[in-house]
């Protein structure tokens, strides 16, 4: 039976059939798009999984805003490592530390520490990660500097490091400070 003849005999049925054919085409296109998106997502997840294998999970804790954050260790070389704090809702770290350590002298040097938000406990989580690493490596001393770049918030940094049992020694002009943490003698 021709389409035209069927349209005369069963107009509603043919309209419904045409509508279903159109819907089927739309769904086929949508399905192809979803398969493509699924493949991209799957490849992204494989990449993330592969990247995360280079990291060691140190902790997952709640931060001041109520969200969960994970603290990761990333060994860059035998003497250089990073501590990263990620809020689980974001792909960018909220805090990170760049560290150098000397296994022979059992000293860690804090090269750089940054947080994207103050008073959310991201810095304290990074510090917890640092102390966990220090404990596992039998580190006897952690040292670093507060530089003139940090001068506009020197008081806040001094308070932060003292809160974490660092001794902070300010320079005479109070633009620079040496920070030192030593393991208690046992």
Tab-separated table of C-alpha atoms in Angstrom:
chain	number	residue	atom	x	y	z
A	1	UNK	CA	0.000	0.000	0.000
A	2	UNK	CA	1.379	3.406	-0.911
A	3	UNK	CA	1.947	6.102	1.664
A	4	UNK	CA	-0.541	8.381	-0.083
A	5	UNK	CA	-3.275	5.709	-0.178
A	6	UNK	CA	-2.664	4.821	3.492
A	7	UNK	CA	-2.867	8.531	4.350
A	8	UNK	CA	-6.335	8.711	2.768
A	9	UNK	CA	-7.639	5.582	4.503
A	10	UNK	CA	-5.968	6.029	7.908
A	11	UNK	CA	-4.967	9.688	8.270
A	12	UNK	CA	-4.592	9.659	12.071
A	13	UNK	CA	-2.619	6.433	12.025
A	14	UNK	CA	-0.281	7.711	9.310
A	15	UNK	CA	0.228	11.013	11.210
A	16	UNK	CA	1.058	9.058	14.343
A	17	UNK	CA	3.422	6.821	12.379
A	18	UNK	CA	5.166	9.878	10.856
A	19	UNK	CA	5.413	11.451	14.323
A	20	UNK	CA	6.943	8.250	15.708
A	21	UNK	CA	9.423	8.056	12.814
A	22	UNK	CA	10.479	11.666	13.473
A	23	UNK	CA	10.760	10.969	17.187
A	24	UNK	CA	12.871	7.884	16.407
A	25	UNK	CA	15.248	10.028	14.282
A	26	UNK	CA	15.539	12.588	17.098
A	27	UNK	CA	16.189	9.869	19.652
A	28	UNK	CA	18.806	8.287	17.387
A	29	UNK	CA	20.650	11.616	17.155
A	30	UNK	CA	20.301	12.140	20.923
A	31	UNK	CA	21.535	8.594	21.546
A	32	UNK	CA	24.587	9.151	19.330
A	33	UNK	CA	25.357	12.410	21.178
A	34	UNK	CA	25.004	10.686	24.543
A	35	UNK	CA	27.282	7.854	23.447
A	36	UNK	CA	29.864	10.419	22.366
A	37	UNK	CA	29.580	12.276	25.692
A	38	UNK	CA	29.802	8.964	27.568
A	39	UNK	CA	32.985	8.077	25.688
A	40	UNK	CA	34.528	11.488	26.477
A	41	UNK	CA	33.550	11.130	30.144
A	42	UNK	CA	34.900	7.585	30.293
A	43	UNK	CA	38.237	8.710	28.801
A	44	UNK	CA	38.364	11.651	31.239
A	45	UNK	CA	37.743	9.326	34.180
A	46	UNK	CA	40.480	6.994	32.970
A	47	UNK	CA	42.849	9.970	32.808
A	48	UNK	CA	41.852	11.135	36.294
A	49	UNK	CA	42.272	7.604	37.670
A	50	UNK	CA	45.713	7.328	36.063
A	51	UNK	CA	46.722	10.737	37.446
A	52	UNK	CA	45.429	9.881	40.919
A	53	UNK	CA	47.614	6.782	41.024
A	54	UNK	CA	50.544	9.190	41.392
A	55	UNK	CA	48.983	10.577	44.571
A	56	UNK	CA	48.680	9.166	48.060
A	57	UNK	CA	45.518	9.978	49.991
A	58	UNK	CA	46.516	11.338	53.408
A	59	UNK	CA	43.087	12.289	54.767
A	60	UNK	CA	39.490	13.216	54.010
A	61	UNK	CA	38.083	15.742	56.461
A	62	UNK	CA	35.333	18.275	56.812
A	63	UNK	CA	36.352	21.928	56.378
A	64	UNK	CA	34.805	25.039	57.945
A	65	UNK	CA	32.194	25.476	55.210
A	66	UNK	CA	30.878	21.950	55.945
A	67	UNK	CA	32.199	20.412	52.733
A	68	UNK	CA	34.553	17.445	52.578
A	69	UNK	CA	38.120	17.941	51.405
A	70	UNK	CA	40.830	15.423	50.616
A	71	UNK	CA	44.507	15.857	51.385
A	72	UNK	CA	46.840	14.291	48.822
A	73	UNK	CA	50.593	13.720	48.688
A	74	UNK	CA	52.335	13.896	45.325
A	75	UNK	CA	55.978	12.816	45.167
A	76	UNK	CA	57.552	14.765	42.312
A	77	UNK	CA	61.091	13.442	42.812
A	78	UNK	CA	63.006	11.668	45.583
A	79	UNK	CA	63.445	14.994	47.383
A	80	UNK	CA	60.496	17.125	46.186
A	81	UNK	CA	56.857	16.662	46.959
A	82	UNK	CA	53.563	18.496	47.108
A	83	UNK	CA	50.620	18.423	49.459
A	84	UNK	CA	47.322	19.301	47.804
A	85	UNK	CA	43.969	19.956	49.448
A	86	UNK	CA	40.964	19.508	47.196
A	87	UNK	CA	37.366	20.290	48.050
A	88	UNK	CA	35.568	17.251	46.623
A	89	UNK	CA	33.246	19.488	44.553
A	90	UNK	CA	36.070	21.175	42.622
A	91	UNK	CA	38.915	20.078	40.396
A	92	UNK	CA	41.328	22.823	41.472
A	93	UNK	CA	43.217	22.580	44.749
A	94	UNK	CA	42.202	24.971	47.523
A	95	UNK	CA	45.602	24.695	49.165
A	96	UNK	CA	48.979	23.330	48.258
A	97	UNK	CA	52.472	23.125	49.652
A	98	UNK	CA	55.683	22.608	47.756
A	99	UNK	CA	58.290	20.877	49.894
A	100	UNK	CA	61.874	19.693	49.663
A	101	UNK	CA	63.194	17.119	52.054
A	102	UNK	CA	66.571	15.759	52.928
A	103	UNK	CA	66.306	12.136	54.048
A	104	UNK	CA	69.820	12.086	55.439
A	105	UNK	CA	69.371	15.181	57.628
A	106	UNK	CA	65.664	14.386	58.173
A	107	UNK	CA	64.620	17.980	57.390
A	108	UNK	CA	61.690	19.249	55.335
A	109	UNK	CA	61.852	22.732	53.849
A	110	UNK	CA	58.568	24.460	52.971
A	111	UNK	CA	59.310	26.169	49.646
A	112	UNK	CA	55.825	27.537	49.103
A	113	UNK	CA	52.369	27.333	50.592
A	114	UNK	CA	49.213	28.869	49.171
A	115	UNK	CA	45.524	28.721	49.962
A	116	UNK	CA	42.746	30.118	47.810
A	117	UNK	CA	40.469	30.995	50.731
A	118	UNK	CA	41.262	32.151	54.254
A	119	UNK	CA	39.603	30.746	57.364
A	120	UNK	CA	38.213	27.628	55.694
A	121	UNK	CA	40.819	25.293	57.302
A	122	UNK	CA	42.418	24.337	53.976
A	123	UNK	CA	45.833	25.508	55.230
A	124	UNK	CA	45.403	23.554	58.456
A	125	UNK	CA	44.514	20.436	56.451
A	126	UNK	CA	47.696	20.901	54.392
A	127	UNK	CA	49.617	21.255	57.656
A	128	UNK	CA	48.049	18.008	58.971
A	129	UNK	CA	49.239	16.327	55.794
A	130	UNK	CA	52.718	17.776	56.330
A	131	UNK	CA	52.892	16.410	59.875
A	132	UNK	CA	51.660	13.018	58.705
A	133	UNK	CA	54.487	12.926	56.158
A	134	UNK	CA	56.989	14.179	58.745
A	135	UNK	CA	55.962	11.364	61.057
A	136	UNK	CA	56.264	8.689	58.366
A	137	UNK	CA	59.721	9.940	57.312
A	138	UNK	CA	60.981	10.442	60.880
A	139	UNK	CA	61.577	14.112	60.116
A	140	UNK	CA	63.228	15.959	62.993
A	141	UNK	CA	62.831	19.513	61.678
A	142	UNK	CA	60.561	21.493	59.345
A	143	UNK	CA	61.678	24.930	58.249
A	144	UNK	CA	60.677	27.694	55.875
A	145	UNK	CA	60.387	31.429	55.420
A	146	UNK	CA	57.742	34.084	55.335
A	147	UNK	CA	58.973	36.461	52.647
A	148	UNK	CA	58.260	40.119	51.835
A	149	UNK	CA	55.752	38.864	49.239
A	150	UNK	CA	53.661	37.751	52.235
A	151	UNK	CA	54.233	41.048	54.058
A	152	UNK	CA	50.649	42.274	53.784
A	153	UNK	CA	49.425	39.343	55.883
A	154	UNK	CA	52.486	38.640	58.015
A	155	UNK	CA	50.526	38.764	61.283
A	156	UNK	CA	47.996	36.214	60.016
A	157	UNK	CA	50.786	33.880	58.825
A	158	UNK	CA	52.685	34.265	62.104
A	159	UNK	CA	49.537	33.294	63.993
A	160	UNK	CA	48.886	30.365	61.619
A	161	UNK	CA	52.368	28.881	62.017
A	162	UNK	CA	52.415	29.413	65.783
A	163	UNK	CA	49.048	27.635	65.996
A	164	UNK	CA	50.817	24.644	64.426
A	165	UNK	CA	53.727	24.732	66.931
A	166	UNK	CA	56.251	26.507	64.702
A	167	UNK	CA	58.667	28.990	66.209
A	168	UNK	CA	58.432	32.224	64.172
A	169	UNK	CA	61.426	34.551	64.248
A	170	UNK	CA	60.689	37.946	62.671
A	171	UNK	CA	63.393	40.085	61.101
A	172	UNK	CA	64.074	43.518	62.592
A	173	UNK	CA	62.052	45.274	59.876
A	174	UNK	CA	59.232	42.685	60.289
A	175	UNK	CA	59.018	41.958	56.560
A	176	UNK	CA	60.611	38.527	56.713
A	177	UNK	CA	60.433	35.620	59.138
A	178	UNK	CA	62.075	32.261	59.635
A	179	UNK	CA	59.755	29.438	60.700
A	180	UNK	CA	61.003	26.285	62.397
A	181	UNK	CA	59.279	23.256	63.840
A	182	UNK	CA	61.300	20.653	65.715
A	183	UNK	CA	60.208	17.215	66.816
A	184	UNK	CA	59.937	16.957	70.566
A	185	UNK	CA	62.778	14.943	72.032
A	186	UNK	CA	61.629	11.574	73.309
